[in-house]
Amino acid sequence: MMGYFSQTVIDALSWGGLYALAALGIGLLYGVLRVINFAHGDFITVGAFSLIVPSTQATAQLALGALPAPLLIIGTLLVVTLVALLSDLLVFRPLRGATPSTIMIASFALGYVIQNIVLLLYSSRPKAVDLWPELNEAFGFAGLRIPQLQIWTVTVAALLMVALTVFLKASSYGIEMRAASEDLRMARLLGVRANRVIALAVALSGALAGAVSLIIATQSGVVSYQMGGPVMLFAFIGTIIGGMGSLVGSALGGFAVGFSSVILQAYLPDDIRPFRDAILFALVILILVIRPQGLILVKTMRERV
Amino acid sequence: MAEIMLQVSNMWVHYGQVPAVRNLSLEVHRNEIVCVVGPNGAGKSTMLLAVAGALTPTKGEVRLNGVSVVGKAPEYIAKLGISLIPEGRHIFKGLTVEENLKVGAAANADRSSVENNLRTAYSVFPVLAERRHGAAGMLSGGEQQQLAIARALMSGARLIMIDEPSLGLAPKITEKVFEVLSELRRSSGLTLLIIEQNLKRALKYSDRIYILRNSEIVFSGRSAELQASDDLHSAYFGLGQAPSNVGAGQ
């Protein structure tokens, strides 16, 4: 029984870490644009598909996926970062100054365009991608059997968050980005270049999406053109309950959503288990009723309340 | 007379169809302190935002050291040596005092001068040095005003525009802020364009004043000559006709 509990917790930690990364990607862009980028899930899809050669055939040929691990990782992150930057250039930048709702709807459209390009190049068939089969082997520890990939997921998520925190706190770009997400107009009046700081947030958000693609593709071994959707949904909810505009909040919120979905899956009675997501979202509604400002209160908002 | 640093000519700014600034002309000479006074809603803040590029004038010309900046992005104008401290100061509350100052250096092309400017800022405003690693949101109003001024100085700007430095401050603190500004003008050769509600205080600290009412300049003149002018008070309070000597003292 104790073993089942521990394994569930490790499972929950790894899903929590994954959703925290996805939510951070959304939160970063929300910080500077004040818009939830609904194409974020499709950025994740692009990363996963960059691993295989475009073709409509059932069996996938590895493209980036055939490279040695370091190149594969860098390549995937680069592809998603470029797609994100291109999206900024073609979609978000021309809409600078438009209302947030306009930009949000444009991000939906962008997501559909990306999805359909993937559909066109790769067909709607889900494809098997076997990246690092050895990572799915279990690792024995104190009587537990932990798939190595889960340890990797938690480690990578934690490392990326630490790296992002160091960047935001210690580098001048990071400080300017935090200033811009608190008050973009004031930051610009002081000489912070809006286009550059937004492009930087977009690029970082893209790189985080790339990391999520790699983890999901390795974990499931399958890629499909709609794979980003559910991740986006959970991460978006994480961003909201974490408190929009707070990066710590986004990460915590994403983590909470991922963690609790695994715990619910493991401990709900069998009859109720199919309704897991409904129960999870009911909890989200409850949190928002009790704490509409999110778990982490953004400092600028505290002043206005 | 010293050379003209900022020249605004026949500037109009609209919010939608509504003009907030009408046909405004104003100039600020090097090393001058110019105050713009006028009642709420006269268009003072709008004027400063338009000069700094946060709003785009619908008509007219704005020249900084002879270079036209109309329609340019605020970050571009900031790099030319203007710094605006907008109404309410807009301190980055989630950042530390020092981080606020570092963002202030964003317009400074000369990254090596940043450390120097930081030291200068701390010597002019010792309270900021004490609180350098504390959250800026926890500072008092007067300290936040000092931070806003120090942050504007970090860019190496030669012209600082301040929208109501007295807002939300006790009169004693406000006097101190104006003393510091006068001192900075003397010691570092700064040029200041300041919006002030209090006519008496504006006359006391400025070289020249402009009175803005109903989106238009209705009076301008040298502060020293205007201490007790009745025209001035009627222009400010909008009693009777606007005085005929608009542009006096130039």
Coordinates of N, CA, C and O in Angstrom, one line a residue, chain A residues 15-31 35-37 40-41 44 157 161 164 204-205 208-209 212 230-258:
Chain A
W15 N 4.1 14.6 -13.5 CA 3.0 15.3 -14.3 C 2.9 16.8 -13.8 O 2.7 17.7 -14.6
G16 N 3.1 17.0 -12.5 CA 3.1 18.3 -12.0 C 4.2 19.2 -12.6 O 3.9 20.3 -13.0
G17 N 5.4 18.6 -12.7 CA 6.5 19.3 -13.2 C 6.3 19.6 -14.7 O 6.5 20.8 -15.2
L18 N 5.7 18.7 -15.4 CA 5.4 18.9 -16.8 C 4.4 20.0 -17.1 O 4.6 21.0 -17.9
Y19 N 3.3 20.0 -16.3 CA 2.3 21.1 -16.5 C 2.9 22.4 -15.9 O 2.5 23.5 -16.4
A20 N 3.7 22.4 -15.0 CA 4.3 23.6 -14.5 C 5.1 24.3 -15.6 O 5.1 25.5 -15.8
L21 N 5.9 23.4 -16.3 CA 6.7 24.0 -17.5 C 5.8 24.6 -18.5 O 6.0 25.7 -19.0
A22 N 4.7 23.9 -18.8 CA 3.8 24.4 -19.9 C 3.1 25.7 -19.4 O 3.0 26.7 -20.1
A23 N 2.7 25.7 -18.1 CA 2.1 26.9 -17.5 C 3.0 28.1 -17.5 O 2.6 29.2 -17.7
L24 N 4.3 27.8 -17.2 CA 5.3 28.9 -17.2 C 5.4 29.5 -18.5 O 5.6 30.7 -18.7
G25 N 5.4 28.7 -19.6 CA 5.5 29.2 -21.0 C 4.3 30.2 -21.2 O 4.5 31.2 -21.8
I26 N 3.1 29.8 -20.8 CA 1.9 30.6 -20.9 C 2.1 31.9 -20.1 O 1.8 33.0 -20.5
G27 N 2.5 31.7 -18.8 CA 2.6 32.8 -17.9 C 3.7 33.9 -18.4 O 3.4 35.1 -18.2
L28 N 4.8 33.4 -18.9 CA 5.8 34.4 -19.4 C 5.2 35.3 -20.4 O 5.4 36.5 -20.4
L29 N 4.5 34.8 -21.4 CA 3.9 35.6 -22.4 C 2.8 36.5 -21.9 O 2.6 37.6 -22.3
Y30 N 2.0 35.9 -21.0 CA 0.9 36.7 -20.4 C 1.5 37.9 -19.7 O 1.0 39.0 -19.7
G31 N 2.7 37.7 -19.1 CA 3.3 38.8 -18.4 C 3.6 40.0 -19.2 O 3.2 41.1 -18.8
V35 N -1.9 38.6 -22.5 CA -2.8 37.8 -23.3 C -2.4 36.4 -23.0 O -1.3 36.0 -22.9
I36 N -3.5 35.5 -22.9 CA -3.2 34.1 -22.9 C -3.0 33.6 -24.3 O -3.8 33.8 -25.2
N37 N -1.8 33.0 -24.6 CA -1.5 32.6 -26.0 C -2.1 31.2 -26.1 O -1.5 30.2 -25.7
H40 N -0.1 28.1 -27.6 CA 1.0 27.5 -26.9 C 1.0 26.0 -27.0 O 2.0 25.3 -27.2
G41 N -0.2 25.4 -26.9 CA -0.3 23.9 -27.1 C 0.2 23.5 -28.4 O 0.8 22.4 -28.6
I44 N 3.8 23.2 -28.7 CA 4.3 21.9 -28.2 C 4.1 20.8 -29.3 O 5.1 20.0 -29.4
A157 N 12.4 19.8 -15.2 CA 11.4 20.8 -14.8 C 12.0 21.7 -13.7 O 12.0 22.9 -13.8
M161 N 13.2 25.7 -14.1 CA 12.6 26.7 -13.3 C 13.7 27.5 -12.6 O 13.7 28.7 -12.5
L164 N 15.4 29.8 -15.1 CA 14.5 30.9 -15.5 C 14.5 31.9 -14.4 O 14.6 33.1 -14.6
L204 N 11.6 32.5 -25.0 CA 11.7 31.7 -23.9 C 10.5 30.8 -23.7 O 10.6 29.6 -23.4
S205 N 9.3 31.3 -24.0 CA 8.1 30.6 -23.9 C 8.1 29.4 -25.0 O 7.7 28.3 -24.7
L208 N 10.5 26.7 -23.7 CA 9.8 25.9 -22.7 C 8.8 24.9 -23.3 O 8.7 23.7 -22.9
A209 N 8.1 25.4 -24.4 CA 7.2 24.5 -25.1 C 7.9 23.3 -25.7 O 7.5 22.2 -25.7
V212 N 8.7 20.7 -23.2 CA 7.5 20.0 -22.9 C 7.2 19.0 -24.0 O 6.9 17.8 -23.8
P230 N -4.9 19.2 -24.9 CA -5.1 18.9 -23.5 C -4.0 19.5 -22.6 O -4.4 20.0 -21.5
V231 N -2.8 19.5 -23.0 CA -1.7 20.1 -22.2 C -2.0 21.6 -22.0 O -1.9 22.1 -20.9
M232 N -2.4 22.2 -23.1 CA -2.7 23.6 -23.1 C -3.8 23.9 -22.1 O -3.7 24.8 -21.3
L233 N -4.9 23.1 -22.2 CA -6.0 23.3 -21.3 C -5.6 23.2 -19.8 O -5.9 24.1 -19.0
F234 N -4.9 22.2 -19.5 CA -4.5 22.0 -18.1 C -3.5 23.1 -17.6 O -3.6 23.7 -16.5
A235 N -2.6 23.5 -18.5 CA -1.6 24.5 -18.1 C -2.3 25.8 -18.0 O -2.0 26.6 -17.1
F236 N -3.3 26.1 -18.9 CA -4.0 27.4 -18.9 C -4.7 27.5 -17.5 O -4.7 28.5 -16.8
I237 N -5.4 26.4 -17.1 CA -6.1 26.4 -15.8 C -5.1 26.6 -14.7 O -5.3 27.4 -13.8
G238 N -3.9 26.0 -14.8 CA -2.9 26.2 -13.8 C -2.5 27.7 -13.7 O -2.4 28.2 -12.6
T239 N -2.4 28.3 -14.9 CA -2.0 29.7 -14.9 C -3.1 30.6 -14.2 O -2.7 31.5 -13.4
I240 N -4.3 30.2 -14.4 CA -5.4 31.0 -13.8 C -5.4 30.8 -12.3 O -5.5 31.8 -11.5
I241 N -5.4 29.5 -11.8 CA -5.5 29.4 -10.4 C -4.2 29.9 -9.7 O -4.3 30.2 -8.5
G242 N -3.1 29.9 -10.4 CA -1.9 30.4 -9.8 C -1.9 31.9 -9.7 O -1.1 32.4 -8.9
G243 N -2.8 32.6 -10.4 CA -2.8 34.0 -10.3 C -2.1 34.6 -11.6 O -0.9 34.5 -11.7
M244 N -2.9 35.1 -12.5 CA -2.4 35.5 -13.8 C -1.3 36.6 -13.5 O -1.5 37.5 -12.7
G245 N -0.2 36.5 -14.3 CA 0.8 37.6 -14.2 C 1.9 37.3 -13.2 O 2.9 38.0 -13.2
S246 N 1.7 36.2 -12.4 CA 2.8 35.8 -11.5 C 3.4 34.6 -12.0 O 2.7 33.6 -12.2
L247 N 4.7 34.6 -12.3 CA 5.4 33.4 -12.8 C 5.4 32.3 -11.8 O 5.2 31.1 -12.1
V248 N 5.7 32.7 -10.6 CA 5.7 31.7 -9.5 C 4.3 31.0 -9.4 O 4.2 29.8 -9.3
G249 N 3.3 31.9 -9.5 CA 1.9 31.4 -9.5 C 1.7 30.5 -10.6 O 1.1 29.4 -10.4
S250 N 2.1 30.8 -11.8 CA 1.9 29.9 -13.0 C 2.5 28.6 -12.7 O 1.8 27.5 -12.9
A251 N 3.7 28.6 -12.3 CA 4.4 27.3 -12.1 C 3.7 26.5 -11.0 O 3.4 25.3 -11.2
L252 N 3.4 27.1 -9.9 CA 2.7 26.4 -8.8 C 1.3 25.9 -9.3 O 0.9 24.8 -9.0
G253 N 0.6 26.8 -10.0 CA -0.7 26.4 -10.5 C -0.7 25.2 -11.4 O -1.4 24.2 -11.3
G254 N 0.3 25.3 -12.4 CA 0.4 24.1 -13.3 C 0.8 22.9 -12.5 O 0.2 21.8 -12.8
F255 N 1.7 23.0 -11.6 CA 2.1 21.9 -10.8 C 0.9 21.3 -10.0 O 0.7 20.1 -10.0
A256 N 0.1 22.2 -9.4 CA -1.0 21.7 -8.6 C -2.0 21.0 -9.5 O -2.5 19.9 -9.1
V257 N -2.3 21.5 -10.7 CA -3.2 20.8 -11.6 C -2.7 19.4 -12.0 O -3.4 18.4 -11.9
G258 N -1.4 19.4 -12.4 CA -0.9 18.1 -12.8 C -0.8 17.1 -11.7 O -1.2 15.9 -11.8

